[in-house]
């Protein structure tokens, strides 16, 4: 089982959670958000993320970040060093979060998580090119 945390700059995380509520209804309640604003101190943000972790050996905390190298990413990576049940995933997109959310109870190890990542990568494509090829 996984605990999903969206760690982003600004209100991106809450925007994605709102989209999930529209698409999946009550399933969105299983998404935690940690938003970083201009006036947020680094130590405070680390604590915000840490407070969203579930400390249970049967739970993998999956922190999905918006930008590698930014404060949300860096603080999530520190957590992944400090706690063995934390995995940091880059980069946030709606299909990835939907896959994680709908599979959260079936993901029991890093291999399961990798399969979700492979599947979600396949959703990134040039749709207009595919559409043009179908129309012609």
mmCIF file of N, CA and C in Angstrom:
data_model
loop_
_atom_site.group_PDB
_atom_site.id
_atom_site.type_symbol
_atom_site.label_atom_id
_atom_site.label_comp_id
_atom_site.label_asym_id
_atom_site.label_seq_id
_atom_site.Cartn_x
_atom_site.Cartn_y
_atom_site.Cartn_z
ATOM 1 N N UNK A 1 0.840 -1.178 0.000
ATOM 2 C CA UNK A 1 0.000 0.000 0.000
ATOM 3 C C UNK A 1 0.887 1.244 0.000
ATOM 4 N N UNK A 2 0.393 2.295 -0.641
ATOM 5 C CA UNK A 2 1.167 3.532 -0.696
ATOM 6 C C UNK A 2 0.389 4.706 -0.103
ATOM 7 N N UNK A 3 1.154 5.667 0.374
ATOM 8 C CA UNK A 3 0.656 6.955 0.819
ATOM 9 C C UNK A 3 1.173 7.960 -0.204
ATOM 10 N N UNK A 4 0.283 8.674 -0.873
ATOM 11 C CA UNK A 4 0.674 9.582 -1.957
ATOM 12 C C UNK A 4 0.720 11.018 -1.447
ATOM 13 N N UNK A 5 1.866 11.656 -1.664
ATOM 14 C CA UNK A 5 2.061 13.049 -1.282
ATOM 15 C C UNK A 5 2.520 13.826 -2.511
ATOM 16 N N UNK A 6 1.799 14.868 -2.866
ATOM 17 C CA UNK A 6 2.182 15.735 -3.978
ATOM 18 C C UNK A 6 2.943 16.921 -3.398
ATOM 19 N N UNK A 7 4.204 17.067 -3.776
ATOM 20 C CA UNK A 7 5.064 18.127 -3.247
ATOM 21 C C UNK A 7 5.418 19.085 -4.379
ATOM 22 N N UNK A 8 4.861 20.300 -4.321
ATOM 23 C CA UNK A 8 4.979 21.217 -5.455
ATOM 24 C C UNK A 8 5.157 22.661 -5.019
ATOM 25 N N UNK A 9 5.638 23.447 -5.967
ATOM 26 C CA UNK A 9 5.701 24.893 -5.804
ATOM 27 C C UNK A 9 4.302 25.470 -6.019
ATOM 28 N N UNK A 10 3.922 26.439 -5.211
ATOM 29 C CA UNK A 10 2.631 27.099 -5.374
ATOM 30 C C UNK A 10 1.466 26.154 -5.161
ATOM 31 N N UNK A 11 0.399 26.403 -5.886
ATOM 32 C CA UNK A 11 -0.844 25.655 -5.697
ATOM 33 C C UNK A 11 -1.037 24.522 -6.708
ATOM 34 N N UNK A 12 0.042 24.088 -7.343
ATOM 35 C CA UNK A 12 -0.057 23.009 -8.324
ATOM 36 C C UNK A 12 -0.636 21.738 -7.700
ATOM 37 N N UNK A 13 -0.167 21.379 -6.519
ATOM 38 C CA UNK A 13 -0.632 20.150 -5.868
ATOM 39 C C UNK A 13 -2.136 20.205 -5.577
ATOM 40 N N UNK A 14 -2.602 21.312 -5.041
ATOM 41 C CA UNK A 14 -4.036 21.410 -4.744
ATOM 42 C C UNK A 14 -4.855 21.474 -6.033
ATOM 43 N N UNK A 15 -4.285 22.051 -7.087
ATOM 44 C CA UNK A 15 -4.975 22.062 -8.379
ATOM 45 C C UNK A 15 -5.143 20.661 -8.937
ATOM 46 N N UNK A 16 -4.098 19.852 -8.812
ATOM 47 C CA UNK A 16 -4.184 18.466 -9.274
ATOM 48 C C UNK A 16 -5.183 17.687 -8.417
ATOM 49 N N UNK A 17 -5.152 17.921 -7.113
ATOM 50 C CA UNK A 17 -6.106 17.242 -6.234
ATOM 51 C C UNK A 17 -7.536 17.631 -6.597
ATOM 52 N N UNK A 18 -7.755 18.891 -6.933
ATOM 53 C CA UNK A 18 -9.085 19.342 -7.352
ATOM 54 C C UNK A 18 -9.508 18.650 -8.651
ATOM 55 N N UNK A 19 -8.587 18.513 -9.589
ATOM 56 C CA UNK A 19 -8.889 17.801 -10.843
ATOM 57 C C UNK A 19 -9.240 16.345 -10.564
ATOM 58 N N UNK A 20 -8.520 15.736 -9.629
ATOM 59 C CA UNK A 20 -8.810 14.342 -9.263
ATOM 60 C C UNK A 20 -10.190 14.204 -8.654
ATOM 61 N N UNK A 21 -10.599 15.200 -7.881
ATOM 62 C CA UNK A 21 -11.941 15.163 -7.293
ATOM 63 C C UNK A 21 -13.003 15.200 -8.389
ATOM 64 N N UNK A 22 -12.765 16.007 -9.409
ATOM 65 C CA UNK A 22 -13.704 16.087 -10.537
ATOM 66 C C UNK A 22 -13.751 14.746 -11.277
ATOM 67 N N UNK A 23 -12.581 14.153 -11.499
ATOM 68 C CA UNK A 23 -12.494 12.914 -12.287
ATOM 69 C C UNK A 23 -12.854 11.658 -11.496
ATOM 70 N N UNK A 24 -12.448 11.596 -10.228
ATOM 71 C CA UNK A 24 -12.572 10.354 -9.457
ATOM 72 C C UNK A 24 -13.388 10.483 -8.173
ATOM 73 N N UNK A 25 -13.918 11.645 -7.901
ATOM 74 C CA UNK A 25 -14.749 11.823 -6.713
ATOM 75 C C UNK A 25 -13.983 11.628 -5.420
ATOM 76 N N UNK A 26 -14.538 10.803 -4.544
ATOM 77 C CA UNK A 26 -13.988 10.618 -3.197
ATOM 78 C C UNK A 26 -12.588 10.017 -3.165
ATOM 79 N N UNK A 27 -12.136 9.410 -4.250
ATOM 80 C CA UNK A 27 -10.782 8.837 -4.275
ATOM 81 C C UNK A 27 -9.727 9.901 -3.988
ATOM 82 N N UNK A 28 -10.034 11.158 -4.298
ATOM 83 C CA UNK A 28 -9.069 12.239 -4.098
ATOM 84 C C UNK A 28 -8.715 12.435 -2.630
ATOM 85 N N UNK A 29 -9.526 11.915 -1.722
ATOM 86 C CA UNK A 29 -9.232 12.079 -0.291
ATOM 87 C C UNK A 29 -7.956 11.344 0.116
ATOM 88 N N UNK A 30 -7.482 10.441 -0.718
ATOM 89 C CA UNK A 30 -6.257 9.691 -0.427
ATOM 90 C C UNK A 30 -4.991 10.409 -0.893
ATOM 91 N N UNK A 31 -5.149 11.628 -1.386
ATOM 92 C CA UNK A 31 -4.013 12.432 -1.844
ATOM 93 C C UNK A 31 -3.683 13.475 -0.786
ATOM 94 N N UNK A 32 -2.416 13.536 -0.404
ATOM 95 C CA UNK A 32 -1.927 14.573 0.508
ATOM 96 C C UNK A 32 -1.146 15.593 -0.304
ATOM 97 N N UNK A 33 -1.205 16.841 0.100
ATOM 98 C CA UNK A 33 -0.466 17.874 -0.614
ATOM 99 C C UNK A 33 0.478 18.608 0.332
ATOM 100 N N UNK A 34 1.601 19.024 -0.227
ATOM 101 C CA UNK A 34 2.576 19.843 0.499
ATOM 102 C C UNK A 34 3.021 20.942 -0.457
ATOM 103 N N UNK A 35 2.466 22.122 -0.261
ATOM 104 C CA UNK A 35 2.718 23.228 -1.182
ATOM 105 C C UNK A 35 3.750 24.198 -0.603
ATOM 106 N N UNK A 36 4.652 24.619 -1.459
ATOM 107 C CA UNK A 36 5.719 25.542 -1.069
ATOM 108 C C UNK A 36 5.418 26.917 -1.654
ATOM 109 N N UNK A 37 5.458 27.921 -0.788
ATOM 110 C CA UNK A 37 5.226 29.293 -1.231
ATOM 111 C C UNK A 37 6.482 30.128 -0.997
ATOM 112 N N UNK A 38 6.515 31.331 -1.546
ATOM 113 C CA UNK A 38 7.700 32.187 -1.484
ATOM 114 C C UNK A 38 8.198 32.412 -0.062
ATOM 115 N N UNK A 39 7.290 32.494 0.885
ATOM 116 C CA UNK A 39 7.676 32.804 2.258
ATOM 117 C C UNK A 39 7.868 31.561 3.139
ATOM 118 N N UNK A 40 7.838 30.377 2.535
ATOM 119 C CA UNK A 40 7.993 29.141 3.297
ATOM 120 C C UNK A 40 9.469 28.879 3.588
ATOM 121 N N UNK A 41 9.790 28.676 4.845
ATOM 122 C CA UNK A 41 11.163 28.336 5.251
ATOM 123 C C UNK A 41 11.441 26.874 4.899
ATOM 124 N N UNK A 42 12.670 26.577 4.528
ATOM 125 C CA UNK A 42 13.053 25.214 4.149
ATOM 126 C C UNK A 42 12.776 24.223 5.269
ATOM 127 N N UNK A 43 13.139 24.562 6.497
ATOM 128 C CA UNK A 43 12.933 23.657 7.634
ATOM 129 C C UNK A 43 11.446 23.412 7.872
ATOM 130 N N UNK A 44 10.667 24.452 7.690
ATOM 131 C CA UNK A 44 9.216 24.348 7.860
ATOM 132 C C UNK A 44 8.616 23.423 6.801
ATOM 133 N N UNK A 45 9.134 23.546 5.572
ATOM 134 C CA UNK A 45 8.622 22.697 4.492
ATOM 135 C C UNK A 45 8.989 21.234 4.739
ATOM 136 N N UNK A 46 10.199 20.987 5.210
ATOM 137 C CA UNK A 46 10.619 19.618 5.549
ATOM 138 C C UNK A 46 9.643 19.029 6.568
ATOM 139 N N UNK A 47 9.315 19.802 7.599
ATOM 140 C CA UNK A 47 8.398 19.342 8.646
ATOM 141 C C UNK A 47 7.001 19.093 8.067
ATOM 142 N N UNK A 48 6.553 19.945 7.159
ATOM 143 C CA UNK A 48 5.248 19.759 6.505
ATOM 144 C C UNK A 48 5.213 18.417 5.783
ATOM 145 N N UNK A 49 6.273 18.129 5.033
ATOM 146 C CA UNK A 49 6.353 16.840 4.333
ATOM 147 C C UNK A 49 6.409 15.680 5.320
ATOM 148 N N UNK A 50 7.267 15.809 6.309
ATOM 149 C CA UNK A 50 7.448 14.732 7.290
ATOM 150 C C UNK A 50 6.135 14.413 8.009
ATOM 151 N N UNK A 51 5.347 15.435 8.306
ATOM 152 C CA UNK A 51 4.068 15.239 8.996
ATOM 153 C C UNK A 51 3.060 14.448 8.156
ATOM 154 N N UNK A 52 3.264 14.379 6.857
ATOM 155 C CA UNK A 52 2.343 13.656 5.980
ATOM 156 C C UNK A 52 2.737 12.192 5.771
ATOM 157 N N UNK A 53 3.896 11.811 6.290
ATOM 158 C CA UNK A 53 4.359 10.427 6.160
ATOM 159 C C UNK A 53 3.558 9.494 7.058
ATOM 160 N N UNK A 54 3.414 8.266 6.599
ATOM 161 C CA UNK A 54 2.821 7.213 7.422
ATOM 162 C C UNK A 54 3.956 6.288 7.830
ATOM 163 N N UNK A 55 4.122 6.132 9.132
ATOM 164 C CA UNK A 55 5.205 5.305 9.659
ATOM 165 C C UNK A 55 4.668 3.910 9.956
ATOM 166 N N UNK A 56 4.656 3.109 8.914
ATOM 167 C CA UNK A 56 4.149 1.742 8.996
ATOM 168 C C UNK A 56 4.976 0.928 8.007
ATOM 169 N N UNK A 57 5.513 -0.191 8.431
ATOM 170 C CA UNK A 57 6.398 -0.977 7.556
ATOM 171 C C UNK A 57 5.683 -1.503 6.312
ATOM 172 N N UNK A 58 4.354 -1.512 6.315
ATOM 173 C CA UNK A 58 3.599 -2.001 5.165
ATOM 174 C C UNK A 58 3.189 -0.889 4.198
ATOM 175 N N UNK A 59 3.621 0.327 4.472
ATOM 176 C CA UNK A 59 3.247 1.475 3.642
ATOM 177 C C UNK A 59 4.495 2.090 3.022
ATOM 178 N N UNK A 60 4.418 2.335 1.707
ATOM 179 C CA UNK A 60 5.463 3.081 1.004
ATOM 180 C C UNK A 60 4.931 4.507 0.835
ATOM 181 N N UNK A 61 5.673 5.468 1.344
ATOM 182 C CA UNK A 61 5.313 6.865 1.151
ATOM 183 C C UNK A 61 5.882 7.314 -0.189
ATOM 184 N N UNK A 62 5.009 7.672 -1.116
ATOM 185 C CA UNK A 62 5.429 8.089 -2.455
ATOM 186 C C UNK A 62 5.239 9.598 -2.556
ATOM 187 N N UNK A 63 6.351 10.304 -2.627
ATOM 188 C CA UNK A 63 6.305 11.758 -2.783
ATOM 189 C C UNK A 63 6.546 12.063 -4.253
ATOM 190 N N UNK A 64 5.558 12.675 -4.890
ATOM 191 C CA UNK A 64 5.656 13.028 -6.307
ATOM 192 C C UNK A 64 5.941 14.525 -6.368
ATOM 193 N N UNK A 65 7.056 14.877 -7.001
ATOM 194 C CA UNK A 65 7.495 16.274 -7.029
ATOM 195 C C UNK A 65 7.265 16.896 -8.405
ATOM 196 N N UNK A 66 7.273 18.226 -8.423
ATOM 197 C CA UNK A 66 7.013 18.944 -9.669
ATOM 198 C C UNK A 66 8.261 19.286 -10.460
ATOM 199 N N UNK A 67 9.402 19.432 -9.777
ATOM 200 C CA UNK A 67 10.596 19.915 -10.456
ATOM 201 C C UNK A 67 11.851 19.386 -9.764
ATOM 202 N N UNK A 68 12.616 18.547 -10.456
ATOM 203 C CA UNK A 68 13.863 18.074 -9.841
ATOM 204 C C UNK A 68 14.784 19.251 -9.519
ATOM 205 N N UNK A 69 15.392 19.205 -8.334
ATOM 206 C CA UNK A 69 16.332 20.248 -7.942
ATOM 207 C C UNK A 69 15.716 21.396 -7.171
ATOM 208 N N UNK A 70 14.385 21.472 -7.141
ATOM 209 C CA UNK A 70 13.726 22.523 -6.369
ATOM 210 C C UNK A 70 13.611 22.127 -4.904
ATOM 211 N N UNK A 71 13.165 23.048 -4.092
ATOM 212 C CA UNK A 71 13.040 22.781 -2.658
ATOM 213 C C UNK A 71 12.143 21.596 -2.347
ATOM 214 N N UNK A 72 10.953 21.455 -2.964
ATOM 215 C CA UNK A 72 10.150 20.258 -2.666
ATOM 216 C C UNK A 72 10.913 18.966 -2.968
ATOM 217 N N UNK A 73 11.599 18.934 -4.082
ATOM 218 C CA UNK A 73 12.388 17.768 -4.463
ATOM 219 C C UNK A 73 13.515 17.518 -3.470
ATOM 220 N N UNK A 74 14.264 18.550 -3.168
ATOM 221 C CA UNK A 74 15.410 18.400 -2.272
ATOM 222 C C UNK A 74 14.995 17.939 -0.882
ATOM 223 N N UNK A 75 13.920 18.503 -0.355
ATOM 224 C CA UNK A 75 13.465 18.109 0.976
ATOM 225 C C UNK A 75 12.881 16.694 0.963
ATOM 226 N N UNK A 76 12.218 16.329 -0.114
ATOM 227 C CA UNK A 76 11.704 14.956 -0.248
ATOM 228 C C UNK A 76 12.859 13.959 -0.305
ATOM 229 N N UNK A 77 13.914 14.328 -1.010
ATOM 230 C CA UNK A 77 15.080 13.440 -1.092
ATOM 231 C C UNK A 77 15.758 13.262 0.260
ATOM 232 N N UNK A 78 15.810 14.321 1.054
ATOM 233 C CA UNK A 78 16.359 14.191 2.415
ATOM 234 C C UNK A 78 15.503 13.211 3.219
ATOM 235 N N UNK A 79 14.192 13.320 3.083
ATOM 236 C CA UNK A 79 13.303 12.364 3.765
ATOM 237 C C UNK A 79 13.564 10.931 3.302
ATOM 238 N N UNK A 80 13.847 10.764 2.016
ATOM 239 C CA UNK A 80 14.088 9.403 1.491
ATOM 240 C C UNK A 80 15.374 8.804 2.037
ATOM 241 N N UNK A 81 16.310 9.661 2.448
ATOM 242 C CA UNK A 81 17.540 9.193 3.089
ATOM 243 C C UNK A 81 17.267 8.878 4.563
ATOM 244 N N UNK A 82 16.458 9.715 5.195
ATOM 245 C CA UNK A 82 16.173 9.559 6.618
ATOM 246 C C UNK A 82 15.187 8.432 6.933
ATOM 247 N N UNK A 83 14.326 8.097 5.972
ATOM 248 C CA UNK A 83 13.306 7.065 6.174
ATOM 249 C C UNK A 83 13.318 6.089 4.998
ATOM 250 N N UNK A 84 13.445 4.820 5.281
ATOM 251 C CA UNK A 84 13.551 3.817 4.222
ATOM 252 C C UNK A 84 12.262 3.614 3.432
ATOM 253 N N UNK A 85 11.127 3.989 3.985
ATOM 254 C CA UNK A 85 9.869 3.753 3.278
ATOM 255 C C UNK A 85 9.383 4.984 2.508
ATOM 256 N N UNK A 86 10.319 5.828 2.066
ATOM 257 C CA UNK A 86 9.984 7.017 1.275
ATOM 258 C C UNK A 86 10.632 6.891 -0.100
ATOM 259 N N UNK A 87 9.818 7.057 -1.137
ATOM 260 C CA UNK A 87 10.295 7.077 -2.524
ATOM 261 C C UNK A 87 9.906 8.415 -3.140
ATOM 262 N N UNK A 88 10.815 9.019 -3.893
ATOM 263 C CA UNK A 88 10.561 10.312 -4.528
ATOM 264 C C UNK A 88 10.457 10.094 -6.031
ATOM 265 N N UNK A 89 9.347 10.542 -6.600
ATOM 266 C CA UNK A 89 9.060 10.348 -8.024
ATOM 267 C C UNK A 89 8.999 11.708 -8.719
ATOM 268 N N UNK A 90 9.633 11.785 -9.870
ATOM 269 C CA UNK A 90 9.607 12.982 -10.699
ATOM 270 C C UNK A 90 9.082 12.579 -12.070
ATOM 271 N N UNK A 91 8.341 13.292 -12.680
ATOM 272 C CA UNK A 91 7.770 14.597 -12.433
ATOM 273 C C UNK A 91 6.262 14.460 -12.479
ATOM 274 N N UNK A 92 5.570 15.268 -11.709
ATOM 275 C CA UNK A 92 4.131 15.132 -11.532
ATOM 276 C C UNK A 92 3.370 15.318 -12.843
ATOM 277 N N UNK A 93 2.404 14.463 -13.076
ATOM 278 C CA UNK A 93 1.428 14.645 -14.147
ATOM 279 C C UNK A 93 0.161 13.880 -13.771
ATOM 280 N N UNK A 94 -0.957 14.306 -14.289
ATOM 281 C CA UNK A 94 -2.249 13.757 -13.891
ATOM 282 C C UNK A 94 -2.386 12.258 -14.160
ATOM 283 N N UNK A 95 -1.990 11.741 -15.337
ATOM 284 C CA UNK A 95 -2.100 10.289 -15.553
ATOM 285 C C UNK A 95 -1.298 9.468 -14.535
ATOM 286 N N UNK A 96 -0.110 9.945 -14.162
ATOM 287 C CA UNK A 96 0.688 9.253 -13.156
ATOM 288 C C UNK A 96 -0.060 9.202 -11.828
ATOM 289 N N UNK A 97 -0.608 10.328 -11.400
ATOM 290 C CA UNK A 97 -1.293 10.378 -10.108
ATOM 291 C C UNK A 97 -2.543 9.502 -10.132
ATOM 292 N N UNK A 98 -3.258 9.487 -11.239
ATOM 293 C CA UNK A 98 -4.442 8.622 -11.349
ATOM 294 C C UNK A 98 -4.033 7.158 -11.218
ATOM 295 N N UNK A 99 -2.971 6.758 -11.904
ATOM 296 C CA UNK A 99 -2.490 5.364 -11.809
ATOM 297 C C UNK A 99 -2.098 5.017 -10.382
ATOM 298 N N UNK A 100 -1.350 5.907 -9.733
ATOM 299 C CA UNK A 100 -0.945 5.662 -8.349
ATOM 300 C C UNK A 100 -2.160 5.549 -7.440
ATOM 301 N N UNK A 101 -3.089 6.453 -7.616
ATOM 302 C CA UNK A 101 -4.275 6.493 -6.765
ATOM 303 C C UNK A 101 -5.127 5.243 -6.918
ATOM 304 N N UNK A 102 -5.380 4.847 -8.148
ATOM 305 C CA UNK A 102 -6.238 3.683 -8.387
ATOM 306 C C UNK A 102 -5.546 2.359 -8.062
ATOM 307 N N UNK A 103 -4.217 2.381 -7.950
ATOM 308 C CA UNK A 103 -3.453 1.165 -7.649
ATOM 309 C C UNK A 103 -2.855 1.184 -6.245
ATOM 310 N N UNK A 104 -3.204 2.161 -5.439
ATOM 311 C CA UNK A 104 -2.516 2.386 -4.160
ATOM 312 C C UNK A 104 -2.515 1.180 -3.234
ATOM 313 N N UNK A 105 -3.562 0.387 -3.259
ATOM 314 C CA UNK A 105 -3.622 -0.768 -2.353
ATOM 315 C C UNK A 105 -2.861 -1.973 -2.896
ATOM 316 N N UNK A 106 -2.586 -1.991 -4.198
ATOM 317 C CA UNK A 106 -1.869 -3.113 -4.807
ATOM 318 C C UNK A 106 -0.363 -2.912 -4.880
ATOM 319 N N UNK A 107 0.088 -1.685 -4.654
ATOM 320 C CA UNK A 107 1.527 -1.401 -4.717
ATOM 321 C C UNK A 107 2.139 -1.771 -3.371
ATOM 322 N N UNK A 108 2.973 -2.812 -3.391
ATOM 323 C CA UNK A 108 3.557 -3.313 -2.146
ATOM 324 C C UNK A 108 5.080 -3.253 -2.105
ATOM 325 N N UNK A 109 5.699 -2.884 -3.231
ATOM 326 C CA UNK A 109 7.158 -2.841 -3.268
ATOM 327 C C UNK A 109 7.613 -1.915 -4.400
ATOM 328 N N UNK A 110 8.910 -1.720 -4.495
ATOM 329 C CA UNK A 110 9.464 -0.811 -5.504
ATOM 330 C C UNK A 110 9.224 -1.313 -6.925
ATOM 331 N N UNK A 111 9.180 -2.628 -7.113
ATOM 332 C CA UNK A 111 8.926 -3.176 -8.445
ATOM 333 C C UNK A 111 7.519 -2.810 -8.913
ATOM 334 N N UNK A 112 6.534 -2.916 -8.025
ATOM 335 C CA UNK A 112 5.166 -2.513 -8.365
ATOM 336 C C UNK A 112 5.121 -1.041 -8.744
ATOM 337 N N UNK A 113 5.852 -0.232 -7.993
ATOM 338 C CA UNK A 113 5.899 1.199 -8.267
ATOM 339 C C UNK A 113 6.533 1.470 -9.626
ATOM 340 N N UNK A 114 7.590 0.761 -9.963
ATOM 341 C CA UNK A 114 8.252 0.930 -11.257
ATOM 342 C C UNK A 114 7.307 0.601 -12.419
ATOM 343 N N UNK A 115 6.470 -0.411 -12.253
ATOM 344 C CA UNK A 115 5.513 -0.768 -13.305
ATOM 345 C C UNK A 115 4.527 0.370 -13.565
ATOM 346 N N UNK A 116 4.108 1.041 -12.508
ATOM 347 C CA UNK A 116 3.217 2.202 -12.654
ATOM 348 C C UNK A 116 3.946 3.318 -13.397
ATOM 349 N N UNK A 117 5.210 3.534 -13.086
ATOM 350 C CA UNK A 117 5.978 4.585 -13.763
ATOM 351 C C UNK A 117 6.119 4.294 -15.251
ATOM 352 N N UNK A 118 6.392 3.052 -15.585
ATOM 353 C CA UNK A 118 6.502 2.665 -16.997
ATOM 354 C C UNK A 118 5.191 2.923 -17.719
ATOM 355 N N UNK A 119 4.099 2.527 -17.105
ATOM 356 C CA UNK A 119 2.774 2.711 -17.712
ATOM 357 C C UNK A 119 2.457 4.194 -17.901
ATOM 358 N N UNK A 120 2.764 5.012 -16.898
ATOM 359 C CA UNK A 120 2.428 6.435 -17.002
ATOM 360 C C UNK A 120 3.294 7.151 -18.032
ATOM 361 N N UNK A 121 4.534 6.711 -18.228
ATOM 362 C CA UNK A 121 5.399 7.330 -19.236
ATOM 363 C C UNK A 121 4.821 7.162 -20.638
ATOM 364 N N UNK A 122 4.081 6.109 -20.832
ATOM 365 C CA UNK A 122 3.492 5.848 -22.149
ATOM 366 C C UNK A 122 2.375 6.828 -22.491
ATOM 367 N N UNK A 123 1.901 7.608 -21.523
ATOM 368 C CA UNK A 123 0.829 8.577 -21.797
ATOM 369 C C UNK A 123 1.375 9.895 -22.337
ATOM 370 N N UNK A 124 2.683 10.077 -22.323
ATOM 371 C CA UNK A 124 3.276 11.323 -22.819
ATOM 372 C C UNK A 124 3.624 11.136 -24.295
ATOM 373 N N UNK A 125 2.876 11.819 -25.131
ATOM 374 C CA UNK A 125 3.068 11.668 -26.574
ATOM 375 C C UNK A 125 2.486 12.861 -27.322
ATOM 376 N N UNK A 126 2.813 12.961 -28.578
ATOM 377 C CA UNK A 126 2.281 14.004 -29.449
ATOM 378 C C UNK A 126 0.961 13.503 -30.032
ATOM 379 N N UNK A 127 -0.138 13.864 -29.402
ATOM 380 C CA UNK A 127 -1.450 13.386 -29.840
ATOM 381 C C UNK A 127 -1.869 13.974 -31.181
ATOM 382 N N UNK A 128 -1.481 15.201 -31.458
ATOM 383 C CA UNK A 128 -1.883 15.802 -32.737
ATOM 384 C C UNK A 128 -1.282 15.033 -33.901
ATOM 385 N N UNK A 129 -0.064 14.546 -33.743
ATOM 386 C CA UNK A 129 0.564 13.749 -34.802
ATOM 387 C C UNK A 129 -0.190 12.436 -35.000
ATOM 388 N N UNK A 130 -0.547 11.777 -33.912
ATOM 389 C CA UNK A 130 -1.324 10.535 -34.001
ATOM 390 C C UNK A 130 -2.676 10.791 -34.662
ATOM 391 N N UNK A 131 -3.326 11.902 -34.281
ATOM 392 C CA UNK A 131 -4.628 12.232 -34.837
ATOM 393 C C UNK A 131 -4.522 12.506 -36.334
ATOM 394 N N UNK A 132 -3.494 13.261 -36.730
ATOM 395 C CA UNK A 132 -3.305 13.551 -38.162
ATOM 396 C C UNK A 132 -3.125 12.265 -38.955
ATOM 397 N N UNK A 133 -2.359 11.334 -38.421
ATOM 398 C CA UNK A 133 -2.121 10.056 -39.120
ATOM 399 C C UNK A 133 -3.398 9.233 -39.250
ATOM 400 N N UNK A 134 -4.297 9.334 -38.281
ATOM 401 C CA UNK A 134 -5.557 8.600 -38.337
ATOM 402 C C UNK A 134 -6.516 9.226 -39.335
ATOM 403 N N UNK A 135 -6.501 10.560 -39.434
ATOM 404 C CA UNK A 135 -7.423 11.287 -40.305
ATOM 405 C C UNK A 135 -7.050 11.137 -41.766
ATOM 406 N N UNK A 136 -5.757 11.092 -42.030
ATOM 407 C CA UNK A 136 -5.289 11.047 -43.430
ATOM 408 C C UNK A 136 -5.445 9.687 -44.025
#
